[in-house]
CSV table of C-alpha atoms in Angstrom, one decimal:
chain,number,residue,atom,x,y,z
A,1,ASN,CA,85.7,106.5,99.0
A,2,ALA,CA,86.8,103.8,101.3
A,3,GLY,CA,83.4,102.3,101.9
A,4,VAL,CA,83.4,100.5,105.2
A,5,THR,CA,86.6,100.5,107.3
A,6,GLN,CA,87.1,98.1,110.2
A,7,THR,CA,90.0,98.3,112.7
A,8,PRO,CA,91.9,96.4,113.9
A,9,LYS,CA,92.2,93.6,111.3
A,10,PHE,CA,93.5,91.1,113.9
A,11,ARG,CA,93.6,91.0,117.6
A,12,ILE,CA,94.3,88.5,120.3
A,13,LEU,CA,92.7,89.0,123.7
A,14,LYS,CA,93.0,87.2,127.0
A,15,ILE,CA,89.8,86.0,128.7
A,16,GLY,CA,88.2,88.8,130.7
A,17,GLN,CA,89.8,91.6,128.7
A,18,SER,CA,87.7,94.2,127.0
A,19,MET,CA,88.1,95.9,123.6
A,20,THR,CA,86.2,97.9,121.0
A,21,LEU,CA,86.0,96.9,117.3
A,22,GLN,CA,85.8,100.0,115.2
A,23,CYS,CA,83.6,100.4,112.1
A,24,THR,CA,83.5,103.6,110.0
A,25,GLN,CA,81.7,104.3,106.8
A,26,ASP,CA,82.0,107.2,104.4
A,27,MET,CA,79.0,106.5,102.3
A,28,ASN,CA,76.4,108.3,104.5
A,29,HIS,CA,74.5,105.1,105.0
A,30,ASN,CA,71.8,105.1,107.6
A,31,TYR,CA,71.8,101.3,108.3
A,32,MET,CA,74.7,99.6,109.9
A,33,TYR,CA,75.1,96.1,111.2
A,34,TRP,CA,77.6,93.9,113.0
A,35,TYR,CA,77.8,90.2,112.1
A,36,ARG,CA,80.1,87.4,113.3
A,37,GLN,CA,81.3,84.5,111.2
A,38,ASP,CA,82.2,81.3,112.8
A,39,PRO,CA,84.1,78.5,110.9
A,40,GLY,CA,81.8,76.5,108.6
A,41,MET,CA,78.8,78.7,109.4
A,42,GLY,CA,77.0,81.6,107.9
A,43,LEU,CA,77.2,85.1,109.4
A,44,LYS,CA,75.0,85.8,112.4
A,45,LEU,CA,73.7,89.3,113.3
A,46,ILE,CA,74.9,90.7,116.6
A,47,TYR,CA,73.5,94.3,116.6
A,48,TYR,CA,72.2,96.8,114.2
A,49,SER,CA,71.4,100.4,113.8
A,50,VAL,CA,69.0,102.2,111.5
A,51,GLY,CA,70.4,105.7,112.2
A,52,ALA,CA,72.3,107.7,114.7
A,53,GLY,CA,71.1,107.2,118.2
A,54,ILE,CA,69.1,104.1,117.4
A,55,THR,CA,70.4,100.5,118.0
A,56,ASP,CA,68.8,97.1,118.4
A,57,LYS,CA,69.7,93.6,119.2
A,58,GLY,CA,70.2,90.9,116.5
A,59,GLU,CA,70.2,87.2,116.8
A,60,VAL,CA,73.3,86.8,119.1
A,61,PRO,CA,73.8,90.0,121.1
A,62,ASN,CA,74.9,88.5,124.5
A,63,GLY,CA,78.3,89.7,125.6
A,64,TYR,CA,78.4,92.7,123.2
A,65,ASN,CA,77.4,96.4,123.3
A,66,VAL,CA,77.1,99.0,120.6
A,67,SER,CA,76.5,102.7,120.2
A,68,ARG,CA,75.8,104.9,117.3
A,69,SER,CA,76.5,108.6,118.1
A,70,THR,CA,77.2,109.5,114.5
A,71,THR,CA,76.1,108.3,111.1
A,72,GLU,CA,79.7,107.3,110.3
A,73,ASP,CA,80.7,105.2,113.3
A,74,PHE,CA,79.2,102.0,114.8
A,75,PRO,CA,81.7,100.6,117.3
A,76,LEU,CA,81.2,97.1,118.8
A,77,ARG,CA,82.3,96.6,122.4
A,78,LEU,CA,83.2,93.4,124.2
A,79,GLU,CA,83.3,94.0,127.9
A,80,LEU,CA,84.5,90.6,129.2
A,81,ALA,CA,86.0,88.6,126.5
A,82,ALA,CA,85.2,84.9,126.4
A,83,PRO,CA,86.5,82.1,124.2
A,84,SER,CA,83.1,81.7,122.6
A,85,GLN,CA,83.6,85.2,121.1
A,86,THR,CA,86.5,84.0,119.0
A,87,SER,CA,85.3,84.8,115.5
A,88,VAL,CA,85.6,87.0,112.5
A,89,TYR,CA,83.5,90.1,112.8
A,90,PHE,CA,82.1,92.0,109.9
A,91,CYS,CA,80.5,95.4,109.8
A,92,PHE,CA,77.9,96.0,107.1
A,93,ALA,CA,76.4,99.3,105.9
A,94,GLY,CA,73.8,100.3,103.4
A,95,SER,CA,70.7,102.2,102.6
A,96,VAL,CA,67.2,101.0,102.0
A,97,GLY,CA,66.1,100.7,98.4
A,98,THR,CA,66.5,98.0,95.9
A,99,ASN,CA,69.3,99.6,94.0
A,100,GLN,CA,71.2,101.3,96.8
A,101,PRO,CA,74.7,100.1,97.2
A,102,GLN,CA,75.8,98.1,100.3
A,103,HIS,CA,79.2,97.5,101.7
A,104,PHE,CA,80.8,94.9,104.0
A,105,GLY,CA,84.1,95.7,105.7
A,106,ASP,CA,87.0,93.4,105.4
A,107,GLY,CA,86.5,92.0,108.9
A,108,THR,CA,88.3,91.8,112.2
A,109,ARG,CA,89.7,88.4,113.2
A,110,LEU,CA,89.5,88.1,117.0
A,111,SER,CA,91.0,85.3,119.0
A,112,ILE,CA,90.4,85.0,122.8
A,113,LEU,CA,92.7,82.8,124.7
B,1,GLY,CA,62.0,80.2,112.0
B,2,ASN,CA,63.7,81.3,108.8
B,3,SER,CA,66.6,79.3,107.5
B,4,VAL,CA,68.9,78.8,104.5
B,5,THR,CA,70.5,75.6,103.5
B,6,GLN,CA,73.3,75.3,101.0
B,7,MET,CA,75.2,72.4,99.6
B,8,GLU,CA,78.4,71.6,101.4
B,9,GLY,CA,81.7,72.3,99.9
B,10,PRO,CA,84.4,72.4,98.9
B,11,VAL,CA,83.3,72.2,95.3
B,12,THR,CA,86.3,71.7,93.1
B,13,LEU,CA,86.1,72.4,89.3
B,14,SER,CA,88.3,72.8,86.4
B,15,GLU,CA,88.4,76.0,84.5
B,16,GLU,CA,85.5,76.4,82.0
B,17,ALA,CA,83.4,73.9,83.8
B,18,PHE,CA,79.7,74.5,84.7
B,19,LEU,CA,79.0,75.5,88.3
B,20,THR,CA,75.8,74.9,90.3
B,21,ILE,CA,75.5,75.6,94.0
B,22,ASN,CA,72.2,74.6,95.5
B,23,CYS,CA,70.3,76.8,98.0
B,24,THR,CA,67.0,76.2,99.5
B,25,TYR,CA,65.2,78.2,102.1
B,26,THR,CA,62.5,78.0,104.8
B,27,ALA,CA,60.6,81.2,105.5
B,28,THR,CA,57.3,82.5,106.6
B,29,GLY,CA,56.2,85.0,104.0
B,30,TYR,CA,58.0,86.2,100.8
B,31,PRO,CA,61.6,87.0,101.4
B,32,SER,CA,64.2,88.6,99.1
B,33,LEU,CA,67.0,86.2,98.2
B,34,PHE,CA,70.7,87.0,97.7
B,35,TRP,CA,74.0,85.5,96.8
B,36,TYR,CA,77.1,86.9,98.3
B,37,VAL,CA,80.7,86.1,97.4
B,38,GLN,CA,83.7,86.2,99.8
B,39,TYR,CA,87.2,86.3,98.3
B,40,PRO,CA,90.0,85.3,100.6
B,41,GLY,CA,90.8,87.9,103.3
B,42,GLU,CA,87.9,90.1,102.2
B,43,GLY,CA,84.4,91.0,103.3
B,44,LEU,CA,81.3,89.8,101.5
B,45,GLN,CA,80.2,91.3,98.2
B,46,LEU,CA,76.7,91.2,96.9
B,47,LEU,CA,76.7,89.0,93.7
B,48,LEU,CA,73.1,89.1,92.8
B,49,LYS,CA,69.6,89.2,94.2
B,50,ALA,CA,65.9,88.5,93.5
B,51,THR,CA,63.0,90.1,95.3
B,52,LYS,CA,60.0,88.0,94.1
B,53,ALA,CA,59.1,84.7,92.6
B,54,ASP,CA,60.4,83.9,89.2
B,55,ASP,CA,62.8,86.8,89.3
B,56,LYS,CA,66.2,86.0,87.9
B,57,GLY,CA,69.2,87.8,89.3
B,58,SER,CA,72.4,87.9,87.2
B,59,ASN,CA,75.9,89.4,87.5
B,60,LYS,CA,79.4,88.6,86.2
B,61,GLY,CA,78.0,85.5,84.3
B,62,PHE,CA,76.3,84.1,87.4
B,63,GLU,CA,72.6,83.6,87.5
B,64,ALA,CA,70.0,82.4,90.0
B,65,THR,CA,66.2,82.2,89.7
B,66,TYR,CA,63.8,82.6,92.6
B,67,ARG,CA,61.7,79.5,92.6
B,68,LYS,CA,58.8,79.8,95.1
B,69,GLU,CA,57.3,76.4,94.4
B,70,THR,CA,60.6,74.6,95.3
B,71,THR,CA,61.8,77.3,97.8
B,72,SER,CA,65.1,77.4,96.0
B,73,PHE,CA,67.6,79.9,94.6
B,74,HIS,CA,70.3,77.9,93.0
B,75,LEU,CA,73.4,79.7,91.7
B,76,GLU,CA,74.8,78.8,88.3
B,77,LYS,CA,77.6,79.8,86.0
B,78,GLY,CA,78.2,78.4,82.6
B,79,SER,CA,82.0,78.6,82.5
B,80,VAL,CA,84.0,79.3,85.6
B,81,GLN,CA,87.4,80.9,85.9
B,82,VAL,CA,90.2,80.5,88.4
B,83,SER,CA,89.2,84.0,89.7
B,84,ASP,CA,85.8,82.6,90.7
B,85,SER,CA,87.4,80.7,93.5
B,86,ALA,CA,85.8,82.0,96.6
B,87,VAL,CA,83.1,81.2,99.3
B,88,TYR,CA,79.6,81.7,98.2
B,89,PHE,CA,76.8,82.5,100.6
B,90,CYS,CA,73.0,82.3,100.0
B,91,ALA,CA,70.9,84.6,102.2
B,92,LEU,CA,67.4,85.9,102.7
B,93,SER,CA,65.9,88.9,104.2
B,94,PHE,CA,62.5,90.6,104.4
B,95,PRO,CA,61.6,94.0,102.9
B,96,ASN,CA,60.7,95.4,106.3
B,97,SER,CA,64.0,94.2,107.8
B,98,TRP,CA,66.5,95.5,105.3
B,99,GLY,CA,70.0,94.3,106.1
B,100,LYS,CA,68.9,91.7,108.6
B,101,LEU,CA,70.2,88.8,106.6
B,102,GLN,CA,69.8,85.1,107.4
B,103,PHE,CA,72.8,83.3,105.8
B,104,GLY,CA,73.5,79.8,104.7
B,105,ALA,CA,76.7,78.2,105.9
B,106,GLY,CA,78.6,79.0,102.7
B,107,THR,CA,80.0,76.9,99.9
B,108,GLN,CA,83.7,77.0,99.1
B,109,VAL,CA,84.4,76.8,95.3
B,110,VAL,CA,87.9,76.0,94.1
B,111,VAL,CA,88.6,76.4,90.4
B,112,THR,CA,91.8,74.8,89.1
B,113,PRO,CA,93.5,75.7,85.8
């Protein structure tokens, strides 16, 4: 089992370009989340999903979109990249229950120049 | 709103020293509290958690006790190793919002031989 897989690991974009950050999990978790981590700060929630076909905004959703057509995949899309979106992005997946495992991906480091 | 405050790093220690990382929180209601650890180049891993007042979470020699009266969840380890060098994040969430975590800024710990 790979847990949560994020691709790509690194990417440089120009202002105004678009891209999709991929997140796939093989643990059959219902709950999936996208966080961003800025230097010297904790992670902030962008979007989340509690199951296929269901998504909702987190704390910092502006400039991003998500979809959840399958349990396994939760892609994050940037339509018009801006320098403020330079960050490290983490996908997180898990299941409700105090003893259920949870998994973070290894992150995607995105620079927008 | 809810917030988590951690002591600033980096914290530099010698091997076998005692480690304490302070964490306090502000929240309406009764959150669950977590410590996550992030090793270089990796995603976050859940280190330990506590779901109610006076609970003690423990894992890999680390401990933290949920102190409602002081709204704190300080992380401690009696004898650190070089392999404990990482960034440690304190976080909270509420039972009806599983996975929606409010993080502190993180504390970098450097353990030298």
